[in-house]
CSV table of C-alpha atoms and ligand atoms in Angstrom, one decimal:
chain,number,residue,atom,x,y,z
A,275,MET,CA,10.5,-45.2,-97.9
A,276,GLU,CA,13.1,-48.0,-98.9
A,277,VAL,CA,14.3,-48.0,-102.4
A,278,VAL,CA,16.2,-51.0,-103.3
A,279,ILE,CA,18.0,-51.1,-106.6
A,280,ALA,CA,19.3,-55.0,-107.6
A,281,PRO,CA,19.1,-57.4,-110.4
A,282,ALA,CA,15.6,-58.7,-110.7
A,283,ALA,CA,16.3,-62.2,-109.3
A,284,GLU,CA,17.4,-60.9,-106.1
A,285,LEU,CA,14.6,-58.6,-106.1
A,286,ALA,CA,12.3,-61.6,-105.9
A,287,ARG,CA,14.4,-63.2,-103.5
A,288,LEU,CA,14.0,-60.2,-101.3
A,289,ALA,CA,10.2,-60.0,-101.3
A,290,ALA,CA,9.9,-64.0,-100.5
A,291,ASP,CA,11.9,-63.4,-97.9
A,292,ALA,CA,9.6,-60.9,-96.4
A,293,VAL,CA,6.4,-62.6,-97.2
A,294,GLU,CA,8.5,-65.8,-95.8
A,295,GLY,CA,9.4,-64.4,-92.4
A,296,LEU,CA,5.8,-62.4,-92.2
A,297,LEU,CA,4.7,-66.3,-92.4
A,298,ARG,CA,6.8,-67.7,-90.0
A,299,GLY,CA,6.3,-65.3,-87.5
A,300,ASN,CA,2.6,-65.0,-87.9
A,301,PRO,CA,1.5,-68.3,-90.1
A,302,GLU,CA,-2.1,-66.9,-90.0
A,303,ALA,CA,-0.6,-63.4,-92.2
A,304,VAL,CA,-2.9,-62.0,-94.3
A,305,LEU,CA,-1.1,-61.4,-97.9
A,306,GLY,CA,-2.1,-59.1,-100.6
A,307,LEU,CA,-1.5,-60.7,-104.0
A,308,ALA,CA,-0.9,-58.4,-107.2
A,309,THR,CA,-1.2,-59.5,-111.0
A,310,GLY,CA,0.7,-58.4,-113.8
A,311,SER,CA,4.2,-59.4,-114.8
A,312,SER,CA,5.9,-57.7,-111.7
A,313,PRO,CA,5.5,-60.4,-109.2
A,314,LEU,CA,5.8,-63.7,-111.4
A,315,ALA,CA,9.1,-64.4,-110.6
A,316,VAL,CA,8.0,-64.3,-106.5
A,317,TYR,CA,5.4,-66.4,-106.7
A,318,ASP,CA,8.0,-68.6,-108.6
A,319,GLU,CA,10.1,-68.1,-105.3
A,320,LEU,CA,7.5,-68.6,-103.4
A,321,ALA,CA,6.4,-72.1,-104.7
A,322,THR,CA,9.7,-73.4,-104.4
A,323,ARG,CA,9.7,-72.3,-100.6
A,324,HIS,CA,6.5,-74.2,-100.5
A,325,LYS,CA,8.1,-77.5,-101.5
A,326,GLU,CA,10.5,-77.1,-99.2
A,327,GLY,CA,8.4,-76.7,-96.2
A,328,LEU,CA,6.8,-73.2,-96.2
A,329,SER,CA,3.0,-73.2,-95.9
A,330,PHE,CA,0.2,-71.1,-96.6
A,331,ALA,CA,-2.6,-73.3,-95.0
A,332,ARG,CA,-3.6,-70.7,-91.8
A,333,ALA,CA,-3.0,-67.7,-94.3
A,334,ARG,CA,-5.4,-65.4,-96.2
A,335,ALA,CA,-5.0,-63.4,-99.0
A,336,PHE,CA,-6.8,-60.8,-100.8
A,337,MET,CA,-6.1,-59.5,-104.9
A,338,LEU,CA,-6.0,-56.5,-105.7
A,339,ASP,CA,-8.2,-56.0,-108.6
A,340,GLU,CA,-10.4,-57.6,-111.6
A,341,TYR,CA,-11.5,-57.0,-115.2
A,342,VAL,CA,-15.6,-56.0,-115.1
A,343,GLY,CA,-17.4,-58.8,-117.2
A,344,LEU,CA,-14.3,-61.8,-118.1
A,345,SER,CA,-16.2,-64.7,-117.9
A,346,ALA,CA,-15.3,-67.1,-114.7
A,347,ASP,CA,-13.1,-69.5,-117.2
A,348,HIS,CA,-11.5,-66.7,-118.9
A,349,PRO,CA,-7.5,-67.4,-118.6
A,350,GLU,CA,-6.7,-63.6,-118.1
A,351,ARG,CA,-9.4,-63.0,-115.1
A,352,TYR,CA,-7.5,-62.0,-112.5
A,353,ARG,CA,-9.1,-64.9,-110.2
A,354,ASN,CA,-8.0,-68.0,-113.0
A,355,VAL,CA,-4.4,-65.9,-113.4
A,356,ILE,CA,-3.9,-66.0,-109.2
A,357,GLU,CA,-5.1,-69.6,-108.8
A,358,LYS,CA,-2.2,-70.4,-111.7
A,359,GLU,CA,0.5,-68.1,-110.6
A,360,ILE,CA,0.3,-69.0,-106.7
A,361,ALA,CA,-2.7,-70.3,-105.0
A,362,SER,CA,-2.8,-73.7,-107.0
A,363,ARG,CA,1.7,-74.3,-106.5
A,364,VAL,CA,1.1,-73.3,-102.6
A,365,ASP,CA,-1.2,-74.8,-99.5
A,366,PHE,CA,-3.9,-72.2,-99.1
A,367,VAL,CA,-7.1,-73.7,-98.2
A,368,PRO,CA,-10.4,-73.4,-100.3
A,369,GLY,CA,-11.5,-70.0,-100.4
A,370,ALA,CA,-8.4,-68.4,-98.6
A,371,VAL,CA,-7.6,-66.2,-101.2
A,372,GLN,CA,-10.6,-63.5,-102.2
A,373,GLY,CA,-10.9,-61.2,-105.2
A,374,PRO,CA,-13.2,-58.3,-106.1
A,375,ASP,CA,-16.2,-60.2,-108.1
A,376,GLY,CA,-16.3,-58.6,-111.5
A,377,LEU,CA,-19.0,-60.8,-112.1
A,378,ALA,CA,-21.4,-59.5,-109.5
A,379,GLU,CA,-24.8,-58.3,-110.9
A,380,ASP,CA,-24.8,-55.3,-108.6
A,381,LEU,CA,-21.0,-54.0,-108.7
A,382,PRO,CA,-21.2,-51.3,-106.4
A,383,ALA,CA,-22.3,-53.6,-103.7
A,384,ALA,CA,-19.6,-56.3,-104.7
A,385,CYS,CA,-17.1,-53.7,-103.3
A,386,ALA,CA,-18.3,-52.8,-100.5
A,387,ALA,CA,-18.3,-56.1,-99.4
A,388,TYR,CA,-15.1,-57.0,-100.8
A,389,GLU,CA,-13.7,-53.9,-98.6
A,390,GLN,CA,-16.0,-55.5,-95.6
A,391,ALA,CA,-14.2,-59.1,-96.0
A,392,ILE,CA,-10.7,-56.9,-95.9
A,393,THR,CA,-11.8,-55.4,-92.7
A,394,ASP,CA,-13.2,-58.5,-91.4
A,395,ALA,CA,-10.1,-60.3,-92.0
A,396,GLY,CA,-8.1,-57.4,-89.4
A,397,GLY,CA,-6.5,-56.1,-92.6
A,398,VAL,CA,-3.4,-56.8,-95.0
A,399,ASP,CA,-0.2,-57.7,-93.2
A,400,LEU,CA,1.9,-57.5,-96.6
A,401,GLN,CA,0.8,-56.0,-99.9
A,402,ILE,CA,2.7,-56.8,-102.9
A,403,LEU,CA,2.4,-54.2,-105.7
A,404,GLY,CA,3.4,-53.4,-109.5
A,405,ILE,CA,3.4,-50.2,-111.1
A,406,GLY,CA,1.8,-49.3,-114.2
A,407,THR,CA,3.8,-47.1,-117.2
A,408,ASP,CA,1.0,-44.9,-116.3
A,409,GLY,CA,2.0,-44.6,-112.5
A,410,HIS,CA,-1.1,-46.8,-111.3
A,411,ILE,CA,-0.6,-49.0,-108.3
A,412,ALA,CA,-3.8,-51.9,-108.5
A,413,PHE,CA,-5.7,-50.1,-111.4
A,414,ASN,CA,-5.9,-46.7,-109.6
A,415,GLU,CA,-5.2,-44.8,-112.7
A,416,PRO,CA,-4.2,-41.0,-112.5
A,417,GLY,CA,-6.6,-38.8,-111.4
A,418,SER,CA,-7.9,-41.3,-108.9
A,419,SER,CA,-8.7,-39.9,-105.0
A,420,LEU,CA,-5.9,-40.1,-102.9
A,421,ALA,CA,-8.8,-41.2,-100.3
A,422,SER,CA,-10.5,-44.0,-102.5
A,423,ARG,CA,-11.7,-47.5,-101.3
A,424,THR,CA,-12.8,-50.7,-103.8
A,425,ARG,CA,-15.1,-49.1,-106.6
A,426,ILE,CA,-15.7,-49.7,-110.3
A,427,LYS,CA,-12.5,-47.8,-112.5
A,428,THR,CA,-11.9,-46.9,-116.0
A,429,LEU,CA,-8.9,-48.0,-118.0
A,430,THR,CA,-6.6,-45.9,-119.7
A,431,LYS,CA,-5.9,-46.4,-123.4
A,432,GLN,CA,-2.4,-46.6,-121.8
A,433,THR,CA,-3.2,-49.4,-119.4
A,434,ARG,CA,-5.1,-51.3,-122.2
A,435,GLU,CA,-2.7,-51.1,-124.4
A,436,ASP,CA,0.3,-52.4,-121.9
A,437,ASN,CA,-1.9,-54.8,-121.1
A,438,ALA,CA,-2.5,-56.2,-124.4
A,439,ARG,CA,-0.3,-58.5,-124.3
A,440,PHE,CA,-2.4,-60.8,-122.1
A,441,PHE,CA,-4.8,-60.5,-124.7
A,442,GLY,CA,-3.1,-61.7,-127.9
A,443,GLY,CA,-1.9,-58.5,-128.8
A,444,SER,CA,-5.7,-57.2,-128.9
A,445,VAL,CA,-6.2,-54.2,-127.2
A,446,ASP,CA,-10.1,-54.6,-128.4
A,447,LEU,CA,-9.9,-57.2,-126.5
A,448,VAL,CA,-9.1,-55.7,-123.0
A,449,PRO,CA,-12.0,-54.9,-120.9
A,450,ARG,CA,-12.3,-51.4,-120.3
A,451,HIS,CA,-13.6,-51.8,-116.4
A,452,CYS,CA,-12.4,-53.1,-113.5
A,453,LEU,CA,-13.0,-53.4,-109.9
A,454,THR,CA,-10.0,-52.0,-107.9
A,455,GLN,CA,-8.9,-51.4,-104.2
A,456,GLY,CA,-8.8,-47.5,-103.6
A,457,LEU,CA,-5.7,-46.2,-102.6
A,458,ALA,CA,-6.8,-45.7,-99.0
A,459,THR,CA,-7.5,-49.3,-99.1
A,460,ILE,CA,-3.6,-50.1,-100.1
A,461,MET,CA,-2.5,-47.6,-97.8
A,462,ALA,CA,-4.3,-49.6,-95.0
A,463,ALA,CA,-2.0,-52.5,-95.6
A,464,ARG,CA,1.0,-52.7,-92.7
A,465,HIS,CA,3.6,-53.3,-95.8
A,466,LEU,CA,3.7,-52.0,-98.6
A,467,VAL,CA,6.1,-54.4,-101.1
A,468,LEU,CA,6.2,-52.8,-104.7
A,469,LEU,CA,8.4,-54.2,-107.7
A,470,ALA,CA,9.4,-52.8,-110.7
A,471,THR,CA,11.7,-54.0,-113.5
A,472,GLY,CA,12.4,-52.6,-117.3
A,473,ARG,CA,13.1,-49.0,-118.7
A,474,ALA,CA,9.1,-48.7,-118.9
A,475,LYS,CA,8.4,-47.9,-115.5
A,476,ALA,CA,11.4,-45.6,-115.4
A,477,GLU,CA,9.1,-42.5,-115.4
A,478,ALA,CA,6.7,-43.8,-112.9
A,479,VAL,CA,9.3,-45.0,-110.6
A,480,HIS,CA,10.9,-41.7,-110.4
A,481,GLN,CA,7.7,-40.0,-109.8
A,482,LEU,CA,6.8,-42.9,-107.4
A,483,VAL,CA,9.7,-42.1,-105.4
A,484,GLU,CA,10.5,-38.9,-105.9
A,485,GLY,CA,8.3,-36.6,-107.1
A,486,PRO,CA,5.1,-34.7,-106.2
A,487,VAL,CA,2.1,-36.6,-104.0
A,488,SER,CA,-0.3,-36.1,-106.5
A,489,ALA,CA,-3.5,-37.8,-108.5
A,490,MET,CA,-1.8,-37.4,-111.5
A,491,TRP,CA,1.0,-40.1,-110.6
A,492,PRO,CA,-1.1,-42.4,-107.9
A,493,ALA,CA,1.5,-44.5,-106.9
A,494,THR,CA,3.2,-41.4,-105.2
A,495,ILE,CA,0.7,-41.5,-102.3
A,496,MET,CA,2.8,-44.8,-101.0
A,497,GLN,CA,5.8,-41.7,-99.8
A,498,LEU,CA,3.0,-41.0,-96.9
A,499,HIS,CA,3.1,-44.7,-96.0
A,500,PRO,CA,5.3,-46.0,-92.8
A,501,HIS,CA,6.6,-49.6,-94.1
A,502,ALA,CA,7.1,-49.2,-97.9
A,503,THR,CA,9.4,-51.1,-99.8
A,504,VAL,CA,10.2,-50.1,-103.5
A,505,LEU,CA,12.4,-53.3,-105.1
A,506,VAL,CA,14.0,-51.8,-109.0
A,507,ASP,CA,16.3,-53.0,-111.3
A,508,ASP,CA,18.9,-50.7,-112.8
A,509,ALA,CA,16.9,-50.0,-115.9
A,510,ALA,CA,13.7,-49.0,-114.1
A,511,ALA,CA,15.6,-47.1,-111.7
A,512,SER,CA,17.5,-45.3,-114.3
A,513,ARG,CA,15.6,-41.7,-114.1
A,514,LEU,CA,16.0,-41.8,-110.1
A,515,GLN,CA,17.7,-38.5,-109.1
A,516,LEU,CA,19.0,-40.1,-106.1
A,517,GLY,CA,19.9,-43.7,-107.0
A,518,ASP,CA,23.5,-43.2,-105.6
A,519,TYR,CA,21.9,-42.9,-102.4
A,520,TYR,CA,19.7,-45.5,-102.5
A,521,ARG,CA,23.0,-48.1,-103.6
A,522,GLN,CA,24.6,-47.0,-101.5
A,523,THR,CA,22.2,-47.0,-98.1
A,524,TYR,CA,21.3,-50.5,-99.0
A,525,ALA,CA,25.4,-51.6,-99.4
A,526,ASP,CA,25.5,-50.1,-95.9
A,527,LYS,CA,22.1,-51.9,-94.3
A,528,PRO,CA,23.0,-53.9,-91.2
A,529,ASP,CA,22.8,-57.6,-92.0
A,530,TRP,CA,20.0,-57.7,-88.9
A,531,GLN,CA,17.8,-55.4,-90.8
A,532,GLY,CA,15.5,-56.7,-92.7
A,533,LEU,CA,12.7,-54.8,-95.6
Z,1401,F6R,C1,-2.2,-56.0,-111.4
Z,1401,F6R,C2,-2.5,-54.5,-110.8
Z,1401,F6R,C3,-1.3,-53.5,-111.3
Z,1401,F6R,C4,0.1,-54.0,-112.2
Z,1401,F6R,C5,0.7,-53.0,-113.6
Z,1401,F6R,C6,1.9,-53.4,-113.7
Z,1401,F6R,O1,-3.1,-56.7,-110.1
Z,1401,F6R,O2,-2.4,-53.9,-109.8
Z,1401,F6R,O3,-1.4,-52.1,-111.2
Z,1401,F6R,O4,0.5,-54.4,-111.1
Z,1401,F6R,O5,-0.3,-52.7,-114.0
Z,1401,F6R,O6,2.2,-54.3,-114.6
Z,1401,F6R,P1,2.9,-55.2,-114.9
Z,1401,F6R,O7,3.8,-56.1,-113.8
Z,1401,F6R,O8,2.4,-56.8,-116.0
Z,1401,F6R,O9,4.0,-54.7,-115.2
């Protein structure tokens, strides 16, 4: 696991560099897209690079998760969020970005179909991730099976409170259920790039990088991934025991070595 501690703007550039490098080497790459605040600066950077010539026209993308039951036109439905924040700002072809169907009549069947769609696409090459204050990645809340696949999950009170800011501050408007890629689904991606900023994420980041692998902090499963990159600002890094070592390692990193 590589840990990079840097200002937020630099983290966004590094993540965008990884996406750009992937697409330049393989224009048909499969991206994994997260919603929430953490990736927004990366999406802004990618939109800028698209204007400068970076194409997504042959790429595909899979979203991490979706609320259950939000109407098709709800602005916080994750499909609509991803459309607004990235898909509509670059040149993905229609249908190239897929997400779990939180309005399906048969939700378990929709989850199984989603897993199959990812497999049929050849798997995800680069997965962008955020982390919840409770240590979730996607919506794999504490207690999630480390071997889980796409399924229905119940959101914790903590996550619903954290996300109330997207629903006018009302926790009651935040759905109680979601469909989410499982931890094993995420672990099958070939490169994981997680972004975290702000002090509220410090304990989750400490557990992710330095805690024991445990379903209580689901992101800790990333310690078992052969290519995981954790991009954090000073505040999110403030509880890391080996923070100085990660800073030194990054400062000493050879120029030719990408993420
Ligand atoms: C969203 C997702 C979540 C968020 C996490 C952090 O698709 O998968 O795991 O990444 O809740 O959210 P923000 O970035 O809003 O702090």
